[in-house]
Coordinates of C-alpha atoms in Angstrom, one line a residue:
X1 CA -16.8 0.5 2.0
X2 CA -16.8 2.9 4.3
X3 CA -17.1 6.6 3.1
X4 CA -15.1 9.5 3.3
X5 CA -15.8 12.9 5.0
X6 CA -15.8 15.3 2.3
X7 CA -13.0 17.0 4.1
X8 CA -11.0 13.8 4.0
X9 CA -11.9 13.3 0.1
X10 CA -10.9 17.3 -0.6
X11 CA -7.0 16.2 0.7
X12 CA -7.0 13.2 -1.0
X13 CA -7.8 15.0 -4.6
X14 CA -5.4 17.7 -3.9
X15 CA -2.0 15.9 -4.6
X16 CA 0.4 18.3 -2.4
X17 CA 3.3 17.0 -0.7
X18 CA 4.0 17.6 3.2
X19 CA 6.6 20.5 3.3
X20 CA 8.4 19.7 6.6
X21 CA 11.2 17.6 5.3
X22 CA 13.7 18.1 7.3
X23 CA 11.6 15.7 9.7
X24 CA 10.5 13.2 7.1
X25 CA 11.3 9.7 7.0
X26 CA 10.4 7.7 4.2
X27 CA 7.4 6.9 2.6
X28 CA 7.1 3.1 3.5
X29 CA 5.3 2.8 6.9
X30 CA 4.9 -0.4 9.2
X31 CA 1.1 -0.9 10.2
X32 CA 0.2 -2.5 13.6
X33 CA -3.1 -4.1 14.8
X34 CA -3.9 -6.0 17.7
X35 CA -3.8 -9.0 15.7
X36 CA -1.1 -8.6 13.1
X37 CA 1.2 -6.4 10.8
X38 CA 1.7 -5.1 7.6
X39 CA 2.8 -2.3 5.2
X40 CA 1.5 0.9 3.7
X41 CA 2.5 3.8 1.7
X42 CA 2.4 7.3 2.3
X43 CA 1.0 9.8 -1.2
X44 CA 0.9 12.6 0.2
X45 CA -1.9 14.8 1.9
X46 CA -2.4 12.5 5.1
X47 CA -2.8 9.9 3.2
X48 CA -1.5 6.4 3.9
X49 CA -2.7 3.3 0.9
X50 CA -2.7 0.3 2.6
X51 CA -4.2 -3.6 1.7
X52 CA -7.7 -3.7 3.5
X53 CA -6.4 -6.8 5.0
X54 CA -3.9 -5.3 7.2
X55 CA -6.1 -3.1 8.8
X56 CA -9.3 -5.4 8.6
X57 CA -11.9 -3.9 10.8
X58 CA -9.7 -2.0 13.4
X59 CA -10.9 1.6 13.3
X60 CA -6.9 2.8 14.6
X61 CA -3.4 1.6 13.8
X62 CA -0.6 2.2 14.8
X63 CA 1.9 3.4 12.8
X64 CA 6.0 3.2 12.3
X65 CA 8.4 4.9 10.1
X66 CA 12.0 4.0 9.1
X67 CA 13.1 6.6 11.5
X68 CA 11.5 4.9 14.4
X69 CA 8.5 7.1 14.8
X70 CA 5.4 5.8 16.0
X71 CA 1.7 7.3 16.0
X72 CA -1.6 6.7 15.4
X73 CA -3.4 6.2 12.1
X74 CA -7.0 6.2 11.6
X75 CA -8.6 4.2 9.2
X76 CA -10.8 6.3 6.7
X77 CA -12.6 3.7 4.4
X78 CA -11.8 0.0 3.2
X79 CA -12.8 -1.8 0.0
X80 CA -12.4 -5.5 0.4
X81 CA -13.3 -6.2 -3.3
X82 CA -10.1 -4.0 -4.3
X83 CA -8.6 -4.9 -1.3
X84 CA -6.9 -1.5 -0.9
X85 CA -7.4 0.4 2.4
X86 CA -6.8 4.4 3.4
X87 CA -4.8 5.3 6.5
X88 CA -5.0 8.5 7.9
X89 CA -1.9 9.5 10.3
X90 CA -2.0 11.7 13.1
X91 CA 1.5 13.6 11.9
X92 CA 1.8 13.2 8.4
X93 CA 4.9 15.8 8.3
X94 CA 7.1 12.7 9.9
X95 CA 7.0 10.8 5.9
X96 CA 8.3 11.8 2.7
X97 CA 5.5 11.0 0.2
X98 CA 5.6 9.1 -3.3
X99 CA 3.3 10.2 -6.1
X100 CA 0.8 7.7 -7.0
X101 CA 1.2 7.1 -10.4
X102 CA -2.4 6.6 -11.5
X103 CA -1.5 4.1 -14.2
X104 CA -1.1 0.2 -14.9
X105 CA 2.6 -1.2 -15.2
X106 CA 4.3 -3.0 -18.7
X107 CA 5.0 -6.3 -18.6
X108 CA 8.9 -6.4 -17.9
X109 CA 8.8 -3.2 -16.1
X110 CA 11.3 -3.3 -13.2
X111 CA 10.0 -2.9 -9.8
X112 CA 11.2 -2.3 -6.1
X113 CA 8.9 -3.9 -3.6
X114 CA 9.0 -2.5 0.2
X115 CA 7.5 -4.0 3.3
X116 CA 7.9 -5.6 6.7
X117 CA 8.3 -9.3 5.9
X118 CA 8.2 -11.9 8.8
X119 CA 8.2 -8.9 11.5
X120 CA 12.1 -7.7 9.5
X121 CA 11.4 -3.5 9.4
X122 CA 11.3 -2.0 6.0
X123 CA 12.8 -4.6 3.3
X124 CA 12.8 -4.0 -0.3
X125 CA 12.8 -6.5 -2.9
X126 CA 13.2 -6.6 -6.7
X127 CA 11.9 -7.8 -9.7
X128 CA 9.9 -7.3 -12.6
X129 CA 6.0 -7.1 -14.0
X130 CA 5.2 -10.2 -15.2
X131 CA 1.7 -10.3 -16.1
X132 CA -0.9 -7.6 -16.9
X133 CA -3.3 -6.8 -14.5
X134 CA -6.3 -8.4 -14.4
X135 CA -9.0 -10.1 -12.2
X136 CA -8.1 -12.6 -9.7
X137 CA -11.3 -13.7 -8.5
X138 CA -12.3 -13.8 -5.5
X139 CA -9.7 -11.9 -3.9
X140 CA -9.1 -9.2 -6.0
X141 CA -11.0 -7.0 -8.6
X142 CA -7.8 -6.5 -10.5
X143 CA -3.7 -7.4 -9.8
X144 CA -0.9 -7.9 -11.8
X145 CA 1.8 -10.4 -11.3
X146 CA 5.4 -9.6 -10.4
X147 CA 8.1 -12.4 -10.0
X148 CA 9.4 -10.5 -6.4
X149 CA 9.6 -13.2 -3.9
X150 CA 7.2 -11.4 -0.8
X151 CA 6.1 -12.4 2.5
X152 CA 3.6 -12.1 5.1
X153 CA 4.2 -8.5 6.0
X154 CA 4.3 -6.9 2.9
X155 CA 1.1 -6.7 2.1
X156 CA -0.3 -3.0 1.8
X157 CA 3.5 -1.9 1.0
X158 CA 4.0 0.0 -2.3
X159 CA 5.5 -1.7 -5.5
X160 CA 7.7 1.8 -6.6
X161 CA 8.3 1.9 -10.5
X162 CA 11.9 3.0 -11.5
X163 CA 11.4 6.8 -11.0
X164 CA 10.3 6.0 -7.3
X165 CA 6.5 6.5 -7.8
X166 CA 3.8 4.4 -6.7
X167 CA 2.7 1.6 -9.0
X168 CA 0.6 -0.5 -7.5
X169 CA 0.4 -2.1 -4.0
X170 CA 1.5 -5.5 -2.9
X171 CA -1.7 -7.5 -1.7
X172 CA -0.7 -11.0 -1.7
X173 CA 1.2 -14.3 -3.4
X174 CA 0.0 -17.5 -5.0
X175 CA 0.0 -19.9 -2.9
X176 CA 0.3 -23.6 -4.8
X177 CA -1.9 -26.1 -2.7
X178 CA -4.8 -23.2 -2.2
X179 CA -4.7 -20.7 -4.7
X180 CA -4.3 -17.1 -4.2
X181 CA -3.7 -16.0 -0.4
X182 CA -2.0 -13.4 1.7
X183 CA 1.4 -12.3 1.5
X184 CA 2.8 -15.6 2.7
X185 CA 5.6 -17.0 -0.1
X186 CA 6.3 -17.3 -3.9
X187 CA 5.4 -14.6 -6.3
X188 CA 3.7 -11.9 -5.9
X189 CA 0.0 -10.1 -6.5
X190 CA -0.1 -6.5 -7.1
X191 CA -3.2 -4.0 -7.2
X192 CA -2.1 -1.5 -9.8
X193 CA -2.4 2.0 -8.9
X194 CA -4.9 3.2 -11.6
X195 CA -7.2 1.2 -9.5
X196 CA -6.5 2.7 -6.5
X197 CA -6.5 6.3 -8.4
X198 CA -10.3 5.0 -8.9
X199 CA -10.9 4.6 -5.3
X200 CA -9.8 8.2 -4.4
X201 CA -11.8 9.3 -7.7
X202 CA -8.9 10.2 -9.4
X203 CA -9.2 8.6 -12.4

């Protein structure tokens, strides 16, 4: 994993919100590598949560809202074992933020899934919790199930609980003939965001 700057973990403990927001898109971002795409979140304070497999081992993105801005994003740290990445973008006042909600859904909470499926920009999906969160071995420390229907794109894109904040973010699906894979088809896996609270040191 690679570590943050102490500056960088300073804004990531400090929770504000970006106060331009009469320039703000969204919070849902589009990522871009040389050798695919995928989703991300921003939380506030430069901050964008992606899947680590999105980014991979590019140290820059780029970076697209729903507004059609595009920038650069540097990546701060990874953690494949989580599989949760940290973006961090060169104008963050261009995104609304959601809150990270630190916490681990119920079963039969509703959800709103948002991503870039199939190379579409900025989908959203919905559906409900439909497992607990718990170790899917050996792509994820922890995920919970949903039953939204996602695709290859969507990975690193929030799951947004009903009151809009951040519950988790969308890592993959199960695939039948090979088990547990990237955001390809079918239903949904989902790293909850008390475990990404964790990574920032949150918890």
């Amino acid at each position: 994993m690679r570590m943050l700057t102490a500056i960088a973990a300073a804004a990531l403990l400090a929770g504000c919100a970006p106060t331009d927001s009469a320039t703000r898109a969204g919070s849902a971002v589009r990522i871009e590598t040389p050798t695919g795409l995928g989703s991300g979140v921003y939380i506030g304070n430069g901050v964008i949560i992606t899947a680590a497999h999105v980014v991979d081992t590019a140290p820059v993105v780029t970076l697209r809202s729903d507004a059609g801005d595009e920038q650069r994003g540097e990546v701060l740290w990874t953690n494949k074992q989580y599989d949760i990445a940290a973006v961090r973008p060169a104008n963050s006042r261009r995104f609304a933020y959601a809150q990270l909600q630190c916490r681990e859904p119920v079963v039969g909470e509703q959800l709103t899934a948002a991503g870039n499926p199939f190379g579409l920009k900025f989908i959203t999906m919905h559906g409900y919790v439909a497992a607990k969160a718990t170790e899917y071995a050996p792509k994820w420390k922890t995920a919970f199930v949903t039953d939204i229907s996602m695709a290859s794109g969507m990975s690193g894109g929030p799951a947004y609980d009903a009151d809009g904040g951040v519950i988790g973010i969308n890592v993959g699906v199960a695939d039948p003939h090979g088990g547990a894979q990237g955001a390809t088809s079918g239903f949904a896996f989902v790293v909850p965001s008390s475990a990404v609270c964790s990574l920032l040191g949150r918890a």
